[in-house]
Amino acid sequence: MSLLKKLFGGSSAATPKAPEPEMYNGFAIFPDPLAEGKGYRLGARIEKEIGGELKIHKLIRADTFSASDAAAEAAIQKAKLAIDQMGDRIFG
């Protein structure tokens, strides 16, 4: 790495890939824990293509967790429950 890159923040590290979604009944669930205080609030993004248009629903709940991984796992379970209860109406 050249001296200029070191001085001005250049990095040879690859950009991290976006997390893979969990697929469930035709919906894509992206866990998205929200940092809050010393913990994480449960959050997720639910996506589905309907009629050629990508629909997106942001799921945010009051549940908080001390670890990001725990919040992500719970978000997937809550998103699945919301999908089971509402189906495509989740986007309305």
mmCIF file with all atom_site columns, C-alpha atoms in Angstrom:
data_model
loop_
_atom_site.group_PDB
_atom_site.id
_atom_site.type_symbol
_atom_site.label_atom_id
_atom_site.label_alt_id
_atom_site.label_comp_id
_atom_site.label_asym_id
_atom_site.label_entity_id
_atom_site.label_seq_id
_atom_site.pdbx_PDB_ins_code
_atom_site.Cartn_x
_atom_site.Cartn_y
_atom_site.Cartn_z
_atom_site.occupancy
_atom_site.B_iso_or_equiv
_atom_site.pdbx_formal_charge
_atom_site.auth_seq_id
_atom_site.auth_comp_id
_atom_site.auth_asym_id
_atom_site.auth_atom_id
_atom_site.pdbx_PDB_model_num
ATOM 1  C CA . MET A 1 1  ? 0.000   0.000   0.000   1.00 0.00 ? 1  MET A CA 1
ATOM 2  C CA . SER A 1 2  ? 1.376   3.400   -0.890  1.00 0.00 ? 2  SER A CA 1
ATOM 3  C CA . LEU A 1 3  ? 2.206   6.075   1.662   1.00 0.00 ? 3  LEU A CA 1
ATOM 4  C CA . LEU A 1 4  ? -0.600  8.339   0.349   1.00 0.00 ? 4  LEU A CA 1
ATOM 5  C CA . LYS A 1 5  ? -3.232  5.643   0.829   1.00 0.00 ? 5  LYS A CA 1
ATOM 6  C CA . LYS A 1 6  ? -2.036  5.070   4.372   1.00 0.00 ? 6  LYS A CA 1
ATOM 7  C CA . LEU A 1 7  ? -2.158  8.785   5.136   1.00 0.00 ? 7  LEU A CA 1
ATOM 8  C CA . PHE A 1 8  ? -5.556  9.463   3.577   1.00 0.00 ? 8  PHE A CA 1
ATOM 9  C CA . GLY A 1 9  ? -7.471  6.401   4.677   1.00 0.00 ? 9  GLY A CA 1
ATOM 10 C CA . GLY A 1 10 ? -7.156  4.176   1.648   1.00 0.00 ? 10 GLY A CA 1
ATOM 11 C CA . SER A 1 11 ? -7.760  0.529   2.423   1.00 0.00 ? 11 SER A CA 1
ATOM 12 C CA . SER A 1 12 ? -6.980  -2.664  0.617   1.00 0.00 ? 12 SER A CA 1
ATOM 13 C CA . ALA A 1 13 ? -9.724  -4.516  2.514   1.00 0.00 ? 13 ALA A CA 1
ATOM 14 C CA . ALA A 1 14 ? -12.720 -5.559  0.455   1.00 0.00 ? 14 ALA A CA 1
ATOM 15 C CA . THR A 1 15 ? -16.045 -3.873  1.117   1.00 0.00 ? 15 THR A CA 1
ATOM 16 C CA . PRO A 1 16 ? -18.202 -6.146  3.278   1.00 0.00 ? 16 PRO A CA 1
ATOM 17 C CA . LYS A 1 17 ? -21.054 -7.828  1.425   1.00 0.00 ? 17 LYS A CA 1
ATOM 18 C CA . ALA A 1 18 ? -24.635 -7.084  2.340   1.00 0.00 ? 18 ALA A CA 1
ATOM 19 C CA . PRO A 1 19 ? -26.168 -9.878  4.403   1.00 0.00 ? 19 PRO A CA 1
ATOM 20 C CA . GLU A 1 20 ? -28.075 -12.551 2.527   1.00 0.00 ? 20 GLU A CA 1
ATOM 21 C CA . PRO A 1 21 ? -31.823 -12.410 3.134   1.00 0.00 ? 21 PRO A CA 1
ATOM 22 C CA . GLU A 1 22 ? -33.749 -15.239 4.735   1.00 0.00 ? 22 GLU A CA 1
ATOM 23 C CA . MET A 1 23 ? -36.350 -16.372 2.213   1.00 0.00 ? 23 MET A CA 1
ATOM 24 C CA . TYR A 1 24 ? -39.789 -17.284 3.587   1.00 0.00 ? 24 TYR A CA 1
ATOM 25 C CA . ASN A 1 25 ? -42.939 -17.980 1.518   1.00 0.00 ? 25 ASN A CA 1
ATOM 26 C CA . GLY A 1 26 ? -41.726 -15.765 -1.330  1.00 0.00 ? 26 GLY A CA 1
ATOM 27 C CA . PHE A 1 27 ? -40.683 -12.903 0.964   1.00 0.00 ? 27 PHE A CA 1
ATOM 28 C CA . ALA A 1 28 ? -37.094 -11.795 1.614   1.00 0.00 ? 28 ALA A CA 1
ATOM 29 C CA . ILE A 1 29 ? -36.348 -10.967 5.260   1.00 0.00 ? 29 ILE A CA 1
ATOM 30 C CA . PHE A 1 30 ? -33.318 -8.810  6.036   1.00 0.00 ? 30 PHE A CA 1
ATOM 31 C CA . PRO A 1 31 ? -32.629 -8.574  9.779   1.00 0.00 ? 31 PRO A CA 1
ATOM 32 C CA . ASP A 1 32 ? -31.688 -5.001  10.660  1.00 0.00 ? 32 ASP A CA 1
ATOM 33 C CA . PRO A 1 33 ? -31.084 -4.575  14.414  1.00 0.00 ? 33 PRO A CA 1
ATOM 34 C CA . LEU A 1 34 ? -31.112 -0.934  15.483  1.00 0.00 ? 34 LEU A CA 1
ATOM 35 C CA . ALA A 1 35 ? -28.442 0.179   17.954  1.00 0.00 ? 35 ALA A CA 1
ATOM 36 C CA . GLU A 1 36 ? -30.135 1.822   20.921  1.00 0.00 ? 36 GLU A CA 1
ATOM 37 C CA . GLY A 1 37 ? -28.337 2.757   24.115  1.00 0.00 ? 37 GLY A CA 1
ATOM 38 C CA . LYS A 1 38 ? -26.269 -0.230  25.174  1.00 0.00 ? 38 LYS A CA 1
ATOM 39 C CA . GLY A 1 39 ? -28.445 -2.710  23.288  1.00 0.00 ? 39 GLY A CA 1
ATOM 40 C CA . TYR A 1 40 ? -30.274 -3.366  20.033  1.00 0.00 ? 40 TYR A CA 1
ATOM 41 C CA . ARG A 1 41 ? -33.917 -2.896  19.084  1.00 0.00 ? 41 ARG A CA 1
ATOM 42 C CA . LEU A 1 42 ? -35.582 -5.559  16.963  1.00 0.00 ? 42 LEU A CA 1
ATOM 43 C CA . GLY A 1 43 ? -35.796 -4.445  13.346  1.00 0.00 ? 43 GLY A CA 1
ATOM 44 C CA . ALA A 1 44 ? -36.077 -6.034  9.907   1.00 0.00 ? 44 ALA A CA 1
ATOM 45 C CA . ARG A 1 45 ? -36.845 -5.195  6.293   1.00 0.00 ? 45 ARG A CA 1
ATOM 46 C CA . ILE A 1 46 ? -39.353 -7.411  4.472   1.00 0.00 ? 46 ILE A CA 1
ATOM 47 C CA . GLU A 1 47 ? -39.352 -7.351  0.660   1.00 0.00 ? 47 GLU A CA 1
ATOM 48 C CA . LYS A 1 48 ? -41.363 -9.009  -2.085  1.00 0.00 ? 48 LYS A CA 1
ATOM 49 C CA . GLU A 1 49 ? -41.810 -8.331  -5.774  1.00 0.00 ? 49 GLU A CA 1
ATOM 50 C CA . ILE A 1 50 ? -45.498 -7.954  -6.624  1.00 0.00 ? 50 ILE A CA 1
ATOM 51 C CA . GLY A 1 51 ? -46.613 -7.189  -10.162 1.00 0.00 ? 51 GLY A CA 1
ATOM 52 C CA . GLY A 1 52 ? -43.073 -6.286  -11.198 1.00 0.00 ? 52 GLY A CA 1
ATOM 53 C CA . GLU A 1 53 ? -42.699 -3.758  -8.354  1.00 0.00 ? 53 GLU A CA 1
ATOM 54 C CA . LEU A 1 54 ? -40.485 -4.289  -5.304  1.00 0.00 ? 54 LEU A CA 1
ATOM 55 C CA . LYS A 1 55 ? -42.539 -3.754  -2.137  1.00 0.00 ? 55 LYS A CA 1
ATOM 56 C CA . ILE A 1 56 ? -40.732 -3.013  1.142   1.00 0.00 ? 56 ILE A CA 1
ATOM 57 C CA . HIS A 1 57 ? -41.995 -3.063  4.728   1.00 0.00 ? 57 HIS A CA 1
ATOM 58 C CA . LYS A 1 58 ? -39.884 -1.915  7.699   1.00 0.00 ? 58 LYS A CA 1
ATOM 59 C CA . LEU A 1 59 ? -40.591 -3.977  10.804  1.00 0.00 ? 59 LEU A CA 1
ATOM 60 C CA . ILE A 1 60 ? -39.606 -2.338  14.099  1.00 0.00 ? 60 ILE A CA 1
ATOM 61 C CA . ARG A 1 61 ? -40.636 -3.634  17.520  1.00 0.00 ? 61 ARG A CA 1
ATOM 62 C CA . ALA A 1 62 ? -40.112 -2.446  21.087  1.00 0.00 ? 62 ALA A CA 1
ATOM 63 C CA . ASP A 1 63 ? -38.159 -5.611  22.008  1.00 0.00 ? 63 ASP A CA 1
ATOM 64 C CA . THR A 1 64 ? -34.538 -4.906  22.932  1.00 0.00 ? 64 THR A CA 1
ATOM 65 C CA . PHE A 1 65 ? -31.573 -7.277  23.208  1.00 0.00 ? 65 PHE A CA 1
ATOM 66 C CA . SER A 1 66 ? -28.049 -6.980  24.538  1.00 0.00 ? 66 SER A CA 1
ATOM 67 C CA . ALA A 1 67 ? -26.529 -8.593  21.428  1.00 0.00 ? 67 ALA A CA 1
ATOM 68 C CA . SER A 1 68 ? -27.034 -7.743  17.758  1.00 0.00 ? 68 SER A CA 1
ATOM 69 C CA . ASP A 1 69 ? -27.187 -11.436 16.803  1.00 0.00 ? 69 ASP A CA 1
ATOM 70 C CA . ALA A 1 70 ? -30.012 -12.101 19.275  1.00 0.00 ? 70 ALA A CA 1
ATOM 71 C CA . ALA A 1 71 ? -31.963 -9.122  17.918  1.00 0.00 ? 71 ALA A CA 1
ATOM 72 C CA . ALA A 1 72 ? -31.435 -10.375 14.343  1.00 0.00 ? 72 ALA A CA 1
ATOM 73 C CA . GLU A 1 73 ? -32.659 -13.895 15.173  1.00 0.00 ? 73 GLU A CA 1
ATOM 74 C CA . ALA A 1 74 ? -35.748 -12.546 16.933  1.00 0.00 ? 74 ALA A CA 1
ATOM 75 C CA . ALA A 1 75 ? -36.413 -10.196 14.002  1.00 0.00 ? 75 ALA A CA 1
ATOM 76 C CA . ILE A 1 76 ? -36.532 -13.121 11.588  1.00 0.00 ? 76 ILE A CA 1
ATOM 77 C CA . GLN A 1 77 ? -39.037 -14.939 13.813  1.00 0.00 ? 77 GLN A CA 1
ATOM 78 C CA . LYS A 1 78 ? -41.240 -11.824 14.205  1.00 0.00 ? 78 LYS A CA 1
ATOM 79 C CA . ALA A 1 79 ? -41.103 -11.158 10.458  1.00 0.00 ? 79 ALA A CA 1
ATOM 80 C CA . LYS A 1 80 ? -42.198 -14.731 9.709   1.00 0.00 ? 80 LYS A CA 1
ATOM 81 C CA . LEU A 1 81 ? -45.092 -14.345 12.140  1.00 0.00 ? 81 LEU A CA 1
ATOM 82 C CA . ALA A 1 82 ? -46.141 -11.055 10.494  1.00 0.00 ? 82 ALA A CA 1
ATOM 83 C CA . ILE A 1 83 ? -45.972 -12.696 7.054   1.00 0.00 ? 83 ILE A CA 1
ATOM 84 C CA . ASP A 1 84 ? -48.078 -15.643 8.255   1.00 0.00 ? 84 ASP A CA 1
ATOM 85 C CA . GLN A 1 85 ? -50.688 -13.292 9.740   1.00 0.00 ? 85 GLN A CA 1
ATOM 86 C CA . MET A 1 86 ? -50.845 -10.641 7.017   1.00 0.00 ? 86 MET A CA 1
ATOM 87 C CA . GLY A 1 87 ? -49.381 -12.040 3.801   1.00 0.00 ? 87 GLY A CA 1
ATOM 88 C CA . ASP A 1 88 ? -49.174 -9.432  1.039   1.00 0.00 ? 88 ASP A CA 1
ATOM 89 C CA . ARG A 1 89 ? -51.361 -7.045  3.097   1.00 0.00 ? 89 ARG A CA 1
ATOM 90 C CA . ILE A 1 90 ? -48.212 -6.252  5.096   1.00 0.00 ? 90 ILE A CA 1
ATOM 91 C CA . PHE A 1 91 ? -47.362 -3.741  2.349   1.00 0.00 ? 91 PHE A CA 1
ATOM 92 C CA . GLY A 1 92 ? -50.713 -1.934  2.508   1.00 0.00 ? 92 GLY A CA 1
#
